[in-house]
XYZ file of C-alpha atoms in Angstrom:
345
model
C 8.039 -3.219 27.735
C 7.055 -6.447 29.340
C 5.746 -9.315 26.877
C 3.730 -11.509 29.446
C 2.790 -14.765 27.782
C 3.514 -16.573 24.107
C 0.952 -19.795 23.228
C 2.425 -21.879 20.321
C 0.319 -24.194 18.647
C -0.959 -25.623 15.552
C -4.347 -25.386 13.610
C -4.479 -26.754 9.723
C -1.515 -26.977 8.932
C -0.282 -23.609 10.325
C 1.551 -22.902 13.349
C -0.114 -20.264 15.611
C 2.206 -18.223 17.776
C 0.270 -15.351 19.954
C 2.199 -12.969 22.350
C 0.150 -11.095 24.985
C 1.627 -7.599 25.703
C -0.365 -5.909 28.027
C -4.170 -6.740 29.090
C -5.512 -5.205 26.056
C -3.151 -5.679 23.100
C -1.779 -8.777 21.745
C -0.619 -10.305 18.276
C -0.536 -13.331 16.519
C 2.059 -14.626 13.767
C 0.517 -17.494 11.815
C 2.889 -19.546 9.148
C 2.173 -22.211 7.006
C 4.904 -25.893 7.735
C 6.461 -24.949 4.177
C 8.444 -22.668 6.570
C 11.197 -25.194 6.777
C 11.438 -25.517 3.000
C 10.647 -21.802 2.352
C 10.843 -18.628 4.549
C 7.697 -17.219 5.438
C 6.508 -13.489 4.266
C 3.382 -11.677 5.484
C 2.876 -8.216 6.343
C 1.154 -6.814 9.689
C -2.174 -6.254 9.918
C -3.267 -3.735 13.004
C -6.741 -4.202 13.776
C -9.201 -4.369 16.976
C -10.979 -7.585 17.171
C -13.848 -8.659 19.369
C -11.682 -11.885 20.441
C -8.701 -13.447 21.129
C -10.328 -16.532 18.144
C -10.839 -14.113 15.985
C -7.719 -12.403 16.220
C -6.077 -15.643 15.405
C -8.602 -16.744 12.984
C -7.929 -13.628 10.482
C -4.242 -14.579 11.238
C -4.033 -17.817 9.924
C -7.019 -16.790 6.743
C -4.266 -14.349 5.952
C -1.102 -16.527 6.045
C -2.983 -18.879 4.118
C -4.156 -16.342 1.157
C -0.363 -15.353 1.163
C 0.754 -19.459 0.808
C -1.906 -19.129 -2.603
C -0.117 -16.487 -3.581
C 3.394 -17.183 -3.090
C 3.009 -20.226 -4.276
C 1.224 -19.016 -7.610
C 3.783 -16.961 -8.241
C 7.187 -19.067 -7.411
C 8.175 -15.802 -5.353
C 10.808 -18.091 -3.069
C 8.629 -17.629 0.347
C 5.601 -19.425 2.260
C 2.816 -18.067 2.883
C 3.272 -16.113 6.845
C 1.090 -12.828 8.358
C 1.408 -10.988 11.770
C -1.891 -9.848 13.018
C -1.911 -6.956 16.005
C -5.448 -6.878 18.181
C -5.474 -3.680 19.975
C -7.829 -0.436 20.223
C -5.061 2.033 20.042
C -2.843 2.889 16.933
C 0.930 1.496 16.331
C 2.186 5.740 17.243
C 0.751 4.826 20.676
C 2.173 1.388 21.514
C 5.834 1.589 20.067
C 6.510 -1.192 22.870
C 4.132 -3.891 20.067
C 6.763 -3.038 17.373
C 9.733 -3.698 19.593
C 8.005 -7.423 20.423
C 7.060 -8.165 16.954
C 11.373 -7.491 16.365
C 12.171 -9.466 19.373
C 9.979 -12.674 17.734
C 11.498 -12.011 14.357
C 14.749 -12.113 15.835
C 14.117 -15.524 17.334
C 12.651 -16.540 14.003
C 16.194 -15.849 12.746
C 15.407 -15.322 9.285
C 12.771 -17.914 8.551
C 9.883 -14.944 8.650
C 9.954 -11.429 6.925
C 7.978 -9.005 7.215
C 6.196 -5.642 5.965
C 3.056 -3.404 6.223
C -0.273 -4.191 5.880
C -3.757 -2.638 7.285
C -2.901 0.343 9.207
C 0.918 -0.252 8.999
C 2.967 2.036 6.659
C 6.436 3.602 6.107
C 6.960 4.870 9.575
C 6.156 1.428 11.555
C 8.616 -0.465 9.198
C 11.217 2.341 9.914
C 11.173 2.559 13.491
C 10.471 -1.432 13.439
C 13.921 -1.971 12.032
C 15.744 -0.654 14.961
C 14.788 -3.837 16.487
C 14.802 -6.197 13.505
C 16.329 -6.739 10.440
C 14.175 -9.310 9.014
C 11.864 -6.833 7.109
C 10.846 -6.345 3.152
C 9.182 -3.155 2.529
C 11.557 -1.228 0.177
C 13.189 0.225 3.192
C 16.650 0.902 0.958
C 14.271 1.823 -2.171
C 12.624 5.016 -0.752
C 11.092 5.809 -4.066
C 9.258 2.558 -4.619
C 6.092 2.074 -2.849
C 4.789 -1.090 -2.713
C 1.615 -0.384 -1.988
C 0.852 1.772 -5.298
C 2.804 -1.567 -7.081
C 0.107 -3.510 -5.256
C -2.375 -1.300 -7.261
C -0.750 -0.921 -10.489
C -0.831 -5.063 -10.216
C -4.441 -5.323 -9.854
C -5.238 -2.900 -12.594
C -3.346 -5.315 -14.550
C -5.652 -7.760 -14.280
C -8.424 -6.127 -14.626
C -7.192 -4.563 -18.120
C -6.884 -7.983 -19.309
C -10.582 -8.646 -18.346
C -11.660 -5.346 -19.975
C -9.692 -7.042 -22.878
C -10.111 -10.417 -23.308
C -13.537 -10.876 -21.498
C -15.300 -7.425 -21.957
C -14.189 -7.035 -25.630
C -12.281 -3.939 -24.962
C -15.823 -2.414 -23.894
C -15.681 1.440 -24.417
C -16.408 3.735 -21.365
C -16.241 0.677 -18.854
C -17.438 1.312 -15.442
C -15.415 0.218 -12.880
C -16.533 0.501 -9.077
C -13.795 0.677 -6.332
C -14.817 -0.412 -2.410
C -11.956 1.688 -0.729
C -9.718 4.596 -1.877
C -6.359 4.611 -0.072
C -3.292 4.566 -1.855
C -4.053 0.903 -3.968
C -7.759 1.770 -4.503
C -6.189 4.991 -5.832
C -3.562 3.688 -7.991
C -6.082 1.316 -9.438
C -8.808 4.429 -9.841
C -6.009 6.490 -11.649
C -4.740 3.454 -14.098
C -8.856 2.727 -14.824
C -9.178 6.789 -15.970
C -6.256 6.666 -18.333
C -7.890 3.617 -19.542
C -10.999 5.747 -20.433
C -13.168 4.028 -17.921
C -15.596 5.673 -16.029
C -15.004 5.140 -12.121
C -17.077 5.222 -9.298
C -15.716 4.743 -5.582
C -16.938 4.034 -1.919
C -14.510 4.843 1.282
C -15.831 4.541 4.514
C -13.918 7.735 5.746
C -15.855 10.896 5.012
C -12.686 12.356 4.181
C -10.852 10.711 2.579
C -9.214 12.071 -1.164
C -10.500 10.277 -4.133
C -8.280 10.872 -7.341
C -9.837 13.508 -10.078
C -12.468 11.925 -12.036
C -13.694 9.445 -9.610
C -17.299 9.503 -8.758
C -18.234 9.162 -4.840
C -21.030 7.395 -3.804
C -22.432 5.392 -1.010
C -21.928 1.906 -0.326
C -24.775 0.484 -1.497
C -25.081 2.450 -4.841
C -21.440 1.550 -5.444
C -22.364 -2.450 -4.949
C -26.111 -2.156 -6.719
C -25.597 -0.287 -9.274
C -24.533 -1.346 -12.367
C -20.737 -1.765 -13.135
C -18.426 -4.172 -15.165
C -15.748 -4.565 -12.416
C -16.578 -4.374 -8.784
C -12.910 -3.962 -7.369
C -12.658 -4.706 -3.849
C -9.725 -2.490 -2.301
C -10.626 -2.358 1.456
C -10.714 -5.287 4.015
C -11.764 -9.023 3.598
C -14.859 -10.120 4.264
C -16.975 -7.220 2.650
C -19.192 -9.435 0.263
C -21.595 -11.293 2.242
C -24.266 -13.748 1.825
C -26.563 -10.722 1.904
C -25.071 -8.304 -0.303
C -24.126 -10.872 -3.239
C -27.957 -10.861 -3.735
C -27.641 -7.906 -4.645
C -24.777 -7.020 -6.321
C -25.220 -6.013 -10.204
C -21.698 -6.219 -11.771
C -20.048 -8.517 -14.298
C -16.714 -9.256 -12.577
C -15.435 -9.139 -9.402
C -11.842 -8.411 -9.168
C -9.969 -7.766 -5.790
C -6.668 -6.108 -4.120
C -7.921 -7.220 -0.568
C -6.990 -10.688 0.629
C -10.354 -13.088 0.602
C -13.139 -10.125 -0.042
C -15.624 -13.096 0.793
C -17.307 -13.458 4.342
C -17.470 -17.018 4.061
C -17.490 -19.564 1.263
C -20.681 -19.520 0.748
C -21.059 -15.886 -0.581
C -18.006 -16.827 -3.129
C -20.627 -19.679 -4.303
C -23.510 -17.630 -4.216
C -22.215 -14.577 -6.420
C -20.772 -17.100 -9.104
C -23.935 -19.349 -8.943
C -25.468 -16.093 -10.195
C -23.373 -15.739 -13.170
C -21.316 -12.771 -11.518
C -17.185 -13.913 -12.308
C -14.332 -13.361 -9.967
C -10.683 -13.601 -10.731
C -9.625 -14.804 -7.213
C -7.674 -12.112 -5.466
C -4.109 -14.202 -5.463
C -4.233 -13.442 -8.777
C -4.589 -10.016 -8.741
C -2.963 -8.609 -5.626
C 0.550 -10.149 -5.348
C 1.959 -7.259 -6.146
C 3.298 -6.021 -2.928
C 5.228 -10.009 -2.617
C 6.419 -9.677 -6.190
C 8.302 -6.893 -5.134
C 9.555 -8.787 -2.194
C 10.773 -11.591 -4.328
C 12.684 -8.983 -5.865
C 14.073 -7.419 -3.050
C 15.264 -10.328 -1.580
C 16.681 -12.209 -4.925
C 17.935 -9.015 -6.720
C 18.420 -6.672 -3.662
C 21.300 -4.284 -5.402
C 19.493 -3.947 -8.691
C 15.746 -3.294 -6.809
C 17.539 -0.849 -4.957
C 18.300 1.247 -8.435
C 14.399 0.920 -9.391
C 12.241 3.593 -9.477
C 8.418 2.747 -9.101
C 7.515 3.253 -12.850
C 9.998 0.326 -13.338
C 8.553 -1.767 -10.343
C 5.471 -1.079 -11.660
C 6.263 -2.284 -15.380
C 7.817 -5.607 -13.593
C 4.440 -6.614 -11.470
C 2.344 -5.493 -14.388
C 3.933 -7.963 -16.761
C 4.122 -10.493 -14.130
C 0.546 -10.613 -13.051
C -0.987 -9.140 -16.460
C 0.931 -12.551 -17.902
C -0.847 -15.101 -15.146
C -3.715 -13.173 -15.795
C -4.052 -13.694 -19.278
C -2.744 -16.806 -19.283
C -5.026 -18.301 -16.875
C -8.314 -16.382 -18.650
C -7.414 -18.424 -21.261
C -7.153 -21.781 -20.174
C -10.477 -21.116 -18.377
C -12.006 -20.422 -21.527
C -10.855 -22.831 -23.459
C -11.883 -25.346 -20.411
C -15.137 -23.943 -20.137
C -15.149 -22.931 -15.950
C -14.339 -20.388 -14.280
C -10.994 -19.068 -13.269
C -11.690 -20.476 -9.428
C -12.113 -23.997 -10.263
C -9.011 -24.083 -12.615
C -7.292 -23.291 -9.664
C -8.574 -25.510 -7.178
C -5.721 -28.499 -7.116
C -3.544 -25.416 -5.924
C -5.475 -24.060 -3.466
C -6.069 -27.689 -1.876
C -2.768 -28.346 -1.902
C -1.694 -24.989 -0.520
C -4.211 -23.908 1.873
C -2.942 -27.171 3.814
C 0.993 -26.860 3.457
């Protein structure tokens, strides 16, 4: 393994660090400056991107969505993601993992890290021959924080169903990607009694029993009360908003908007969203518990895990429905001094 070049610099606030490791795969760490206050957490995203810009780009987006929701939730950390550009899968360039240690290392504790988009259980594992500054449940085999990432965002969408959609009866629920925290969310929605209808983009992948499949655009034009968004960021679009005939908008993936303008354009047509910090802290939640309560998380099984994120976001959920309502605006603009402040730090 031979890492052949590191650029460090700094764009909004955040501190860009890339490392090239071959001609065709490199990755990028972005952090917010609360890094010297707080240590950063972010998982690692694995993806191919057209550019070295956009590579770094999605990097920082991401470190900045996790600052939001850090900082939302008091968890202890700032707001940090690792983003891998390469063609081939983490099984096939072990070498990536053993850099991404080697930076941690040097970090020295002020960055953790965990999965993400095409990272699971087995990267973490062999990643933490080389590093120990990881939080992924790695001593708590049977807690996944991924489902705990679901179980979150059903949270907050039961206290939509509840306090917004009057405890509607047979509530249809659309779902825009099935792996494991579109699943967990699909599986909570049934045992709610809603009806649920879901879109992945592989052919083949397993949908719970009960779910509906359908295409992409009859999950986003037909008519639902919650459009959940459990894939990638950047799936609503200036194009499809137009379109789009649900009531709410609530999300697991980190910014589901392609740009700010689709965010204004869905709620300028009277479609809500509960911005996804709300909903899909889940996954740091659990980190914040790892890392402040280590021996007890250890002893938790994920029905406990789950009960703890549940009351944590279902709370800020609730709480922040109702503050919107009795403030007249939406959920978004009551949280705007936070996201200024943040999105800079």
């Amino acid at each position: 393994m031979s890492v052949t070049n590191a650029l460090l610099n700094t764009r909004n606030h955040y501190q860009v660090e890339t490392v090239e490791v071959d001609d065709e795969t490199s990755f990028t760490l972005a952090y917010s400056s609360q890094i010297k206050l707080l240590p950063a957490n972010g998982g690692i995203r694995w993806r191919a991107y057209a550019s070295r810009q956009l590579q770094e780009e999605e990097a920082i987006m991401l470190a900045q969505r996790m600052s939001l929701k850090h900082g939302l939730y008091n968890t202890g950390f700032s707001g940090g993601k690792i983003v891998v550009n390469s063609k081939r899968s983490p099984k096939e360039q072990p070498a990536v993992l053993e850099a991404i240690g080697e930076l941690l290392n040097r970090y020295g504790g002020t960055m953790f890290t965990g999965c993400d988009i095409n990272t699971g259980n087995r990267e973490m594992d062999y990643l933490r021959q080389f590093t120990p500054w990881i939080l992924n449940a790695m001593d708590s085999p049977q807690v996944d924080t991924s489902v705990a990432t679901g179980y979150g965002v059903w949270s907050s969408i039961k206290k939509v169903l509840i306090l917004r959609l009057n405890h509607l009866s047979r509530a249809r629920v659309a779902i825009h990607g099935m792996g494991k925290v579109g699943s967990e969310v699909a599986k909570q929605c049934l045992l709610f009694g809603c009806e649920v209808v879901g879109y992945d983009i592989n052919p083949v992948a397993v949908f719970p029993d009960g779910v509906q499949r359908v295409t992409e655009d009859q999950l986003l034009w037909q008519p639902s009360d919650v459009l959940c968004i459990a894939s990638l960021s950047g799936i609503l679009t200036l194009e499809n908003v137009e379109l789009l005939n649900t009531r709410w908008v609530i999300s697991s993936a980190n910014s589901p908007f392609g740009n700010l303008q689709a965010e204004q354009r869905l709620l300028a047509r009277g479609v809500h969203y509960l911005p996804d910090y709300v909903s899909n802290a889940g996954a740091v939640i659990c980190d914040s518990i790892e890392m402040a309560f280590t021996e007890r998380y250890n002893q938790m099984n994920q029905e406990q895990v789950n009960a703890y994120v549940h009351s944590v976001i279902g709370a800020k959920t609730e709480e922040l429905l109702q503050r919107a309502h009795l403030l007249d605006c939406d959920v978004g603009r009551l949280l705007q001094p936070i996201k200024s402040a943040l999105m800079v730090a």
